[in-house]
XYZ file of C-alpha atoms in Angstrom:
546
model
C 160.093 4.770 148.980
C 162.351 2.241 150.231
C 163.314 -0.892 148.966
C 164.077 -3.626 152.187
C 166.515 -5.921 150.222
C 168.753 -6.230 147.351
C 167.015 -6.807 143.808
C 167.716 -10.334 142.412
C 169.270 -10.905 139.109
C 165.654 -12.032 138.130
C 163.555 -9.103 138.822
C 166.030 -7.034 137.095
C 165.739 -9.329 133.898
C 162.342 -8.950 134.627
C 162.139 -4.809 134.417
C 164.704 -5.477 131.410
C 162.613 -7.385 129.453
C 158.944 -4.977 130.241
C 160.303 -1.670 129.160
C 161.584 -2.311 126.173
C 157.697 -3.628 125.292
C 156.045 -0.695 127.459
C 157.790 1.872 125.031
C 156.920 -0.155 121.952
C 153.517 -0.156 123.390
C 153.049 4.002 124.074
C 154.632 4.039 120.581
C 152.356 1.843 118.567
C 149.319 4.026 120.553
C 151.045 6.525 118.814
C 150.507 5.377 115.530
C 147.137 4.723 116.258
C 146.323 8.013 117.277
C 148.155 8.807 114.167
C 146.215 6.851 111.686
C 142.556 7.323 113.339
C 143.454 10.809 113.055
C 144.860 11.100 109.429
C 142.926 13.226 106.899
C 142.342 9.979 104.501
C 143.701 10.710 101.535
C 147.053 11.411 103.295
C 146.869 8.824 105.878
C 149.966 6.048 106.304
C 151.775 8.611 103.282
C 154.252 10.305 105.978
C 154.144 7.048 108.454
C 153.953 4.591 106.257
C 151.297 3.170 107.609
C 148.148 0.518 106.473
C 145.277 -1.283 107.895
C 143.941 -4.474 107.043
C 141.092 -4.585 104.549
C 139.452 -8.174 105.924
C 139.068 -9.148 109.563
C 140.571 -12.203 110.596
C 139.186 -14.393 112.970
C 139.547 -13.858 117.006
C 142.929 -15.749 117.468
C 144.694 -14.787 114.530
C 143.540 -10.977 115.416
C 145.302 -11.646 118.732
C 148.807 -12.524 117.531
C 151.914 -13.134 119.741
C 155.174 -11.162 119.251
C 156.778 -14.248 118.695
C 155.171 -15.152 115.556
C 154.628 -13.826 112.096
C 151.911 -11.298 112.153
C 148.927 -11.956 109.505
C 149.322 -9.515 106.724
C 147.006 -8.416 103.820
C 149.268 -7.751 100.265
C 147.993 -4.390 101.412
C 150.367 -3.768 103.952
C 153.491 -1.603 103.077
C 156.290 -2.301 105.964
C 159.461 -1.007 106.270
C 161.345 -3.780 107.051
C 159.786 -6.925 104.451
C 158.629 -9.791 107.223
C 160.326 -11.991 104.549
C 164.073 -10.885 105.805
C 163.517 -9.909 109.484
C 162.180 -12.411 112.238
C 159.618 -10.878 114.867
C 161.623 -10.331 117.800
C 163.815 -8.260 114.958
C 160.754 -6.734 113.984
C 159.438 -5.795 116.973
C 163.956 -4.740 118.333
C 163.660 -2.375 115.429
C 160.285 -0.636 116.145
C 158.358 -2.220 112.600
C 155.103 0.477 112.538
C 152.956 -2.744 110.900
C 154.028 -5.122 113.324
C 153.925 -2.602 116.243
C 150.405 -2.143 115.161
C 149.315 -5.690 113.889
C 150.099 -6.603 117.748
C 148.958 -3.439 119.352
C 146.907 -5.284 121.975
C 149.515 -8.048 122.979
C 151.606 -5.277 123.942
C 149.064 -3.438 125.850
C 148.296 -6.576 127.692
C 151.804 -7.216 128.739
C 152.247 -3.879 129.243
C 149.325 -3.967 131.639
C 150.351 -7.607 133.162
C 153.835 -5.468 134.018
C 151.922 -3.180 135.475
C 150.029 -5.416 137.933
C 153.662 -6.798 138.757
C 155.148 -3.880 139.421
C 151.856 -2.542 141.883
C 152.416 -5.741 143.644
C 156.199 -4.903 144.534
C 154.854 -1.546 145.650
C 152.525 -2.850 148.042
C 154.461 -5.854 149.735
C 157.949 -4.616 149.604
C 158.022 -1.263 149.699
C 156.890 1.457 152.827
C 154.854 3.391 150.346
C 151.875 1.910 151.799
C 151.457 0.849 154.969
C 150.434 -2.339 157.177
C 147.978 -3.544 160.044
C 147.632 -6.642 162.238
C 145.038 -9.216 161.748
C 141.940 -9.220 164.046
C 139.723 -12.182 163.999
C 135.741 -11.819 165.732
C 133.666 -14.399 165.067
C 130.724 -12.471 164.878
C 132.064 -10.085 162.067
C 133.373 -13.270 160.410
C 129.880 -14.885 159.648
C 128.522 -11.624 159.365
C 130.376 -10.766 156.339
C 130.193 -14.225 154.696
C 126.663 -14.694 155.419
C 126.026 -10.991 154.210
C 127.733 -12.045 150.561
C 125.819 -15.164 150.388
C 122.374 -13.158 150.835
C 123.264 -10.674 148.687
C 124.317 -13.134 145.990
C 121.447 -14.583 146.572
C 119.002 -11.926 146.165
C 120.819 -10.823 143.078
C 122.551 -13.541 141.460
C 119.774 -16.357 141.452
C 119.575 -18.352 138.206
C 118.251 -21.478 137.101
C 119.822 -22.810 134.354
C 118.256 -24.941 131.542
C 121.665 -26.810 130.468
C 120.662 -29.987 128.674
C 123.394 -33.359 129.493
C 125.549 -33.916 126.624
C 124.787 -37.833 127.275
C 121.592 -37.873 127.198
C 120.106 -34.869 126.347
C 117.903 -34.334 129.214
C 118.036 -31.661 132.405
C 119.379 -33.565 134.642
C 122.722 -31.641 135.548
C 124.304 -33.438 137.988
C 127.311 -32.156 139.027
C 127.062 -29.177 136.137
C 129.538 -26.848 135.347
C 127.462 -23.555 137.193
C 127.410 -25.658 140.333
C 131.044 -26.969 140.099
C 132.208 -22.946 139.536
C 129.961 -21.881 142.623
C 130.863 -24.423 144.808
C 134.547 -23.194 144.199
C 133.496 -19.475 144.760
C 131.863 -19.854 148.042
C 134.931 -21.825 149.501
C 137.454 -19.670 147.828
C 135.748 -16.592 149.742
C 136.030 -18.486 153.516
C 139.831 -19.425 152.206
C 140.725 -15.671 151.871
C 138.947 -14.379 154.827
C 139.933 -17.455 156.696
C 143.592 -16.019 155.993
C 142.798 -12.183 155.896
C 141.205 -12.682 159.684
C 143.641 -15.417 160.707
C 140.325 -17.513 161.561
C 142.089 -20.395 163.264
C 139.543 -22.343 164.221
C 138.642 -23.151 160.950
C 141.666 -24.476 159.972
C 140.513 -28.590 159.594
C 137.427 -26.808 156.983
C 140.238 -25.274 154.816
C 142.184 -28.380 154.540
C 138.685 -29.557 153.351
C 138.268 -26.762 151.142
C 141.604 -27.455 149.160
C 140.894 -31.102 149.032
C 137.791 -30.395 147.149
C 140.078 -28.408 144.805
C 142.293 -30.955 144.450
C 139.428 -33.128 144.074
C 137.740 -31.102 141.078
C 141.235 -31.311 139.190
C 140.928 -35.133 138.899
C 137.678 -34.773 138.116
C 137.542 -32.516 135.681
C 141.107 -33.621 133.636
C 139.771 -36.821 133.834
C 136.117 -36.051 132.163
C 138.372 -33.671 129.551
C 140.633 -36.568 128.225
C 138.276 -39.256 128.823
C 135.354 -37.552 126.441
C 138.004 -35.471 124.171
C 140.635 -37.452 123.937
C 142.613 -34.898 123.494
C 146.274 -35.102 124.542
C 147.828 -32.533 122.344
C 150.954 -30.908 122.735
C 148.743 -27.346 122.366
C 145.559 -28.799 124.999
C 148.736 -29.803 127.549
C 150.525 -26.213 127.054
C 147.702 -24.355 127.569
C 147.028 -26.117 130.868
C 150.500 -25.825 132.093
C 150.033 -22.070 130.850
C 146.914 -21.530 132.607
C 148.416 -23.010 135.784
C 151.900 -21.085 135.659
C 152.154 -18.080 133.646
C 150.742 -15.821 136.751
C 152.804 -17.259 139.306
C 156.032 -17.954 137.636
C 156.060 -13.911 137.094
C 154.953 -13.301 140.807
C 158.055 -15.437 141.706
C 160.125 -13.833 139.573
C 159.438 -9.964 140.337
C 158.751 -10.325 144.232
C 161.919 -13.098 145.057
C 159.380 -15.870 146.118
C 159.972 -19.476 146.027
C 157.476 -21.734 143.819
C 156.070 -23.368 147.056
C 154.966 -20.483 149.057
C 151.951 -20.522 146.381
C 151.722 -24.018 146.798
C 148.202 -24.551 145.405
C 150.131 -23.800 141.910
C 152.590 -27.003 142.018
C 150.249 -28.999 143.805
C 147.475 -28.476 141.182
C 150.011 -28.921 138.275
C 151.809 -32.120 139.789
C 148.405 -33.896 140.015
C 147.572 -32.417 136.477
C 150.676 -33.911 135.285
C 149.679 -37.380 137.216
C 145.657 -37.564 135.470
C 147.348 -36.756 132.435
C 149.919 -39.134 132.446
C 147.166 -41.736 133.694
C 145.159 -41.538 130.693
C 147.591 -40.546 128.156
C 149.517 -44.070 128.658
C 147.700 -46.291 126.123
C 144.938 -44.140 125.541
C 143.349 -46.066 122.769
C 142.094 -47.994 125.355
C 140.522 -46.193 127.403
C 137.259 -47.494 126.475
C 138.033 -50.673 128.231
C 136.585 -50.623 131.476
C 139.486 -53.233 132.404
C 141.872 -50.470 131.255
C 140.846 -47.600 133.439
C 140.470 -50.084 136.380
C 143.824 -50.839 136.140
C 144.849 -47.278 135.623
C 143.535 -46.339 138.995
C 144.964 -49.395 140.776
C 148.552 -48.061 139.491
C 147.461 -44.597 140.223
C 146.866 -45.841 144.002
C 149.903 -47.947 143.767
C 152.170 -44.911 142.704
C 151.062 -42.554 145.380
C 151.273 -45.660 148.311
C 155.033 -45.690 147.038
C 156.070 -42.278 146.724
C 154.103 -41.073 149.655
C 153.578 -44.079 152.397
C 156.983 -45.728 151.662
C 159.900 -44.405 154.089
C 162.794 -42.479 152.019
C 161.278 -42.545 148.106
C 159.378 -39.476 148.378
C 163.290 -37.742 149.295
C 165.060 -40.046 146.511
C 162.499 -38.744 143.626
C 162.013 -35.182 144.325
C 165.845 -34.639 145.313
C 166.308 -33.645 141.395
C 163.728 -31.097 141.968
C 164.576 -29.290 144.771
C 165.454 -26.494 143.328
C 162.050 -26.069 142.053
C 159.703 -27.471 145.054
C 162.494 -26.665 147.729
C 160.914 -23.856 149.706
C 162.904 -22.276 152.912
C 160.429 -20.410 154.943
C 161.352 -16.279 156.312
C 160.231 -17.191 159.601
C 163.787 -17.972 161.134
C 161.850 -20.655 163.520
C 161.416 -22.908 160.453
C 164.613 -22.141 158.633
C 166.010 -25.426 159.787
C 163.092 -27.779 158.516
C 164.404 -30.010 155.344
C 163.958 -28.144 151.550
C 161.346 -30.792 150.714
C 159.413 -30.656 154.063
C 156.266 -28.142 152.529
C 156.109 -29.930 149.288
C 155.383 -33.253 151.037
C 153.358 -31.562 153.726
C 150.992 -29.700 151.322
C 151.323 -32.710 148.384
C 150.971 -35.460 151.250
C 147.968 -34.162 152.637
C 145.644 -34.702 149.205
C 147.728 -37.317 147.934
C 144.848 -39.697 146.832
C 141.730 -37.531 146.615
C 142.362 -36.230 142.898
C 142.442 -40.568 141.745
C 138.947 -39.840 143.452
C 138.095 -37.483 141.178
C 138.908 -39.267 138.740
C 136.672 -42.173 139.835
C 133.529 -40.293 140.290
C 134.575 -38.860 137.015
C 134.332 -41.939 134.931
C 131.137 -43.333 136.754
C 129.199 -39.787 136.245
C 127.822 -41.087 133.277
C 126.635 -44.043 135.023
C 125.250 -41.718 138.268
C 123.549 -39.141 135.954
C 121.544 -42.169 134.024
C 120.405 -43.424 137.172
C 119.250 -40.132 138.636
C 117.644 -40.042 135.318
C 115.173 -42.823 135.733
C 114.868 -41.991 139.505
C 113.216 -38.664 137.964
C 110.646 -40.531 136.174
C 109.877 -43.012 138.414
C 106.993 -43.301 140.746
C 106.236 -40.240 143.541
C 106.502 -42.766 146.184
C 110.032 -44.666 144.994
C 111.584 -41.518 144.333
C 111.117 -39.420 147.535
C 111.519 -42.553 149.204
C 115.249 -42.977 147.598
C 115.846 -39.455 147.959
C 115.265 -39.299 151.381
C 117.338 -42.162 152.191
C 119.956 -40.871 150.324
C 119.876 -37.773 152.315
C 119.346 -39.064 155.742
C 122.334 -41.243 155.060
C 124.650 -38.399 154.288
C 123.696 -36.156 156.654
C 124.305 -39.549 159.020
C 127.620 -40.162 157.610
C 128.280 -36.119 157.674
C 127.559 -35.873 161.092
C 130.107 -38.624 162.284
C 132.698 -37.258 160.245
C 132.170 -33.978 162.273
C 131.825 -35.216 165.582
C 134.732 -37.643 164.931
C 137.309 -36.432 162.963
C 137.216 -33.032 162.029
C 136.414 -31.759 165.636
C 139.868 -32.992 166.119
C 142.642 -31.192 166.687
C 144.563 -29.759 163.507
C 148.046 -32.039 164.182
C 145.829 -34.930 164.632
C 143.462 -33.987 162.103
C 145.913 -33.313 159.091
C 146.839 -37.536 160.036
C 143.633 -38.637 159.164
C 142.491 -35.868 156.561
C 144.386 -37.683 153.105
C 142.409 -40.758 154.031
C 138.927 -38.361 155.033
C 138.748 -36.100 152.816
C 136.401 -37.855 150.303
C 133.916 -37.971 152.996
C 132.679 -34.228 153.399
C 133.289 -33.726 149.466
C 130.847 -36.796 148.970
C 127.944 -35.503 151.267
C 127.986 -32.315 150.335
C 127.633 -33.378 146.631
C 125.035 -35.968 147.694
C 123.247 -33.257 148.845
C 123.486 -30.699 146.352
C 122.464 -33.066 143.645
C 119.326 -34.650 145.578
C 116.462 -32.392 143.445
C 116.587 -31.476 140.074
C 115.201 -28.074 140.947
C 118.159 -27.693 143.618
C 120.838 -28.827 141.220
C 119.829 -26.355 138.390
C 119.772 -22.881 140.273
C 123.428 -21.434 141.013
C 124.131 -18.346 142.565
C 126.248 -16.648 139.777
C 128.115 -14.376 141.632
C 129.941 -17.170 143.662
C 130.213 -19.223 139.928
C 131.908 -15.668 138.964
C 134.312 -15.907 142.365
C 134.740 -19.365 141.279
C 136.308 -18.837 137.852
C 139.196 -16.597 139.603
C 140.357 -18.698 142.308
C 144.081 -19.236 140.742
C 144.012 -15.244 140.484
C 142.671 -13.855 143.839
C 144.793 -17.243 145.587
C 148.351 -15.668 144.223
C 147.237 -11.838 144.215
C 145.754 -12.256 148.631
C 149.903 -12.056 149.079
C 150.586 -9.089 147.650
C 148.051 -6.580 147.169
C 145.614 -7.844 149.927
C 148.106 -8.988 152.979
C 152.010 -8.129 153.477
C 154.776 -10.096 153.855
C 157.237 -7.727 153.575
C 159.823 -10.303 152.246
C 161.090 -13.263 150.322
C 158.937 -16.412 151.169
C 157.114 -14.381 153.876
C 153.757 -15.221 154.406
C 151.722 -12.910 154.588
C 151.433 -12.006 158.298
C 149.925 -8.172 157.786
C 146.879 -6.902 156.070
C 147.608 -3.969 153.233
C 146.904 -0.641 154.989
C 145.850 1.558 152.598
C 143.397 4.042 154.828
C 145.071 3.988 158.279
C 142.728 3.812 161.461
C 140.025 2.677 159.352
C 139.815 -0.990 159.683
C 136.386 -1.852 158.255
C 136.925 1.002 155.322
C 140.208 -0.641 154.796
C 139.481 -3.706 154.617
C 136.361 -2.289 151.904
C 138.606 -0.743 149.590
C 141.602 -3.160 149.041
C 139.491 -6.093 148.770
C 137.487 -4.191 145.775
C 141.018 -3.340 144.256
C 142.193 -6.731 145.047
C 139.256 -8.396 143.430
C 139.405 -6.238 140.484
C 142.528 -6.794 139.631
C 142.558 -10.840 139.998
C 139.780 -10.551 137.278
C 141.948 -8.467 135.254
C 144.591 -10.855 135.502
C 142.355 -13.368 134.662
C 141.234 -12.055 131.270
C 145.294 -10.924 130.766
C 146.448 -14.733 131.107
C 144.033 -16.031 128.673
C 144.251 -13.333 126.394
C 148.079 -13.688 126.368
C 147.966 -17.755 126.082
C 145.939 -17.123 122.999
C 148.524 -15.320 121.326
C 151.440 -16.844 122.425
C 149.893 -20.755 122.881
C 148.728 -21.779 119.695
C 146.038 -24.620 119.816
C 146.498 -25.929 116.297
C 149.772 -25.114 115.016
C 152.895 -27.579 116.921
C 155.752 -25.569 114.849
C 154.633 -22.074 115.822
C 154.248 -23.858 119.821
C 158.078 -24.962 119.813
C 159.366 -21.696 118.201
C 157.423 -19.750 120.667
C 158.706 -22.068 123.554
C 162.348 -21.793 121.733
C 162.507 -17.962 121.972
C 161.077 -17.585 125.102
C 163.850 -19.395 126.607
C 166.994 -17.646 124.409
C 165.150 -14.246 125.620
C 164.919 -15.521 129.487
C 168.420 -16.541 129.046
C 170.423 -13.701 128.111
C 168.136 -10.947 129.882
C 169.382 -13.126 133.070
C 173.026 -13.489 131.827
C 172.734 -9.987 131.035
C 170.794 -9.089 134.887
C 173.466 -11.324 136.694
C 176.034 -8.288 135.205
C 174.601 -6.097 136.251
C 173.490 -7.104 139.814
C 177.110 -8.521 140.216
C 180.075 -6.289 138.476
C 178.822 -3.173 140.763
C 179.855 -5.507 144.258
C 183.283 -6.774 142.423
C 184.424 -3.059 142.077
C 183.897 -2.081 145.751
């Protein structure tokens, strides 16, 4: 197996800090074995061992290694919690603690795991590599072959009542929201999997809706919550970062060549920010008015004036500063992709959050359009719908027809068109609006996951800020059985990591407890620290002796 390039001092701190929690993992398996085995009226005598007499509830059962673990007065330890912190705990192999957090460490263990399969496949020769072949026809065939099969045996209708008004009327609903981010996702990866050019003006669409959803959906979380916790706003930044702050970490990468990631946490940052200034008055329809006039204001400034968008990201280059493989674009400016890929949906999320605060408004009114006469309502349905597909049709002919230089000048100013008709008409019937297809919904909840994981275990790059220019070859010759097989691993495993990155921000993201939050957030850092002082020796005093 060979390795292309040197290892960086952070994948080494990296491997440092997953072995020493793989062994305490295999060891507290172990004791498992051990105690399920035990003849009971020997068992814990020769390991000192215990188990809890009550359950606790789901989150305390999942406890981080960076907090106390819940014990009964039953529980015999070697080491009294009282004396020894955690991490000393966990440094000096504690059998109760090892076992009280059995499952975090399998799930890290397992998140290590993915990590390391990823190097495997996109920097190592152990598996090989194809070129990318687009055909239309076997394009559409495989799309349109998922979305008939989803629909044949996915089909649902759901019965969701509003939370306004308690009625069916489920406009924009959280089954149709998930869905409509499944079926896009899916023509995003094949788009890149195929290299399907000619669709490149519908992807910039695709991620606009994205974009668009984010404002949408922080918006209608804060506005109804009101919940601007230190915990809520962790757990977000968690959700949006743990994955790919590791992926950057163990394969080299840069934290713009998954640019979805700061893109949707920048604009996270901005609706939170928005509504978190002065919140108590957010009731005051004044208030959020002016809110989205300074929201417009900030991006016109940033983004439209000459020089400011350089003067306030400068600071942050090191984090959004990306320097593409391809030596024809090693020249371009640090900040040139982060104001590409940021500049391009630059106002749609303050969109989102517009339609956001008038869905209340919207769903009333479809509301009494469902009980009002036969005649009035398929009368304003149809105009509604013969003016979208109208306004739809323009747009197509007009501007997205163009090409993709020209396009990308007019898409942050477009982009709300497309996403508006195609939620006009979605919405127009309650019958249409309250059937999903599930299995797209299902796609839908991964999309962070199988975005991040296409680069690695899906395509090649073969190095450092690559993108990903080959297709994994795991069954040579065999393009179509390829092609099968990796994207059922592929798939599998972005679901996997799914239910590892919320299982892990439960135990290490606390949602009511501030203290625990910083001490976690404390830690984390000392460990990162040292395990990169510590990887920067070792990477580096091997060259000073030659």
């Amino acid at each position: 197996m060979e390795i292309p390039r040197p290892i960086s001092p952070g994948q080494v701190s990296a491997l440092l800090g997953f072995i020493p929690v793989f062994i305490a993992w295999l060891y507290s398996e172990y004791l498992q074995y051990v105690k399920n085995t035990a003849p009971p009226k020997v068992r814990h005598s020769d390991m000192n061992l215990s188990i809890l007499d009550e359950p606790s509830d789901k989150e305390d059962e999942v406890s981080s290694l960076l907090e106390e673990g819940h014990q009964s007065s039953s529980i015999k330890t070697s080491l009294p919690s009282r004396i020894f912190s955690p991490i000393l705990r966990f440094l000096w192999m504690d059998e109760a603690f090892l076992l009280e957090n059995r499952q975090i460490l399998r799930a890290i263990s397992e998140f290590g795991g993915f990590l390391l399969y990823f190097y495997i496949c996109d920097r190592t020769n152990l598996l090989g590599e194809s070129s990318k072949n687009y055909n239309r026809d076997l394009f559409l065939f495989l799309y349109f072959l998922l979305i008939i099969v989803a629909a044949m045996t996915s089909f649902k209708v759901h019965n969701d009542k509003s939370a306004l008004t308690g009625k069916s009327t489920l406009y924009l609903n959280r089954h149709q929201t998930e869905e409509w981010k499944g079926w896009m996702q899916v023509l995003f990866l094949m788009y890149h999997y195929f290299n399907a050019k000619e669709i490149y003006n519908a992807i910039r669409v695709f991620i606009a809706a994205y974009v668009w959803m984010t404002g949408f959906g922080n918006f209608s979380y804060y506005y109804i919550r009101k919940d601007f916790s230190l915990a809520r706003f962790a757990q977000m930044m968690w959700r949006l970062n743990f994955f790919v702050a590791f992926c950057c970490i163990a394969l080299n990468n840069s934290y713009m060549l998954y640019y979805i990631c700061p893109m949707h946490t920048l604009f996270t940052l901005m609706v939170y920010g928005a509504l978190g200034l002065f919140n108590k008055h957010n009731e005051v329809g004044t208030v959020i008015a002016m809110k989205m006039v300074a929201c417009f204001l900030v991006v016109i400034l940033v983004w439209e004036v000459p020089g400011v968008f350089e003067i306030i990201w400068a600071p942050l280059t090191f984090l959004v500063g990306f320097t593409d493989a391809d030596p024809a674009k090693a020249n371009l400016p640090l900040l040139h992709e982060w104001r590409f890929r940021s500049g391009l949906d630059r106002y749609i999320w303050i969109i989102g959050m517009i339609y956001a605060y008038y869905h209340p408004t919207v769903e009333r009114w479809m509301e009494k359009l469902e009980e009002s006469e036969t005649k009035i309502r398929i009368a304003i349905k149809t105009f509604v719908v013969t003016v979208s597909l109208v306004v739809g049709y323009l747009w197509y002919e007009y501007i997205y027809k163009l090409d993709k230089i020209t396009y990308n000048k007019y898409h942050p100013y477009t982009s709300w068109i497309p996403i508006t008709v195609y939620i006009c008409l979605r919405n127009f019937t309650q019958q249409f609006r309250s059937c999903s297809l599930t299995l797209l919904a299902w796609l839908g909840k991964i999309t962070l996951e199988t975005y991040i994981s296409q680069f690695h275990i899906w395509l090649r790059s073969d190095v450092p800020n690559g993108q990903p220019k080959w297709l994994l070859s795991i069954i040579p010759g065999y393009p179509m059985l390829n092609f099968m097989l990796t994207t059922a691993i592929y798939v599998a495993v972005s679901h996997r990591l799914f239910e590892l990155t919320n299982t892990l921000k439960i135990a290490f993201v606390p949602s009511r407890d501030n203290k625990r939050l910083a001490n976690n957030v404390i830690i984390a850092i000392v460990m990162s620290f040292v395990l990169y002082i510590f990887s920067l020796v070792i990477v580096n005093v091997p060259a000073m002796l030659v």
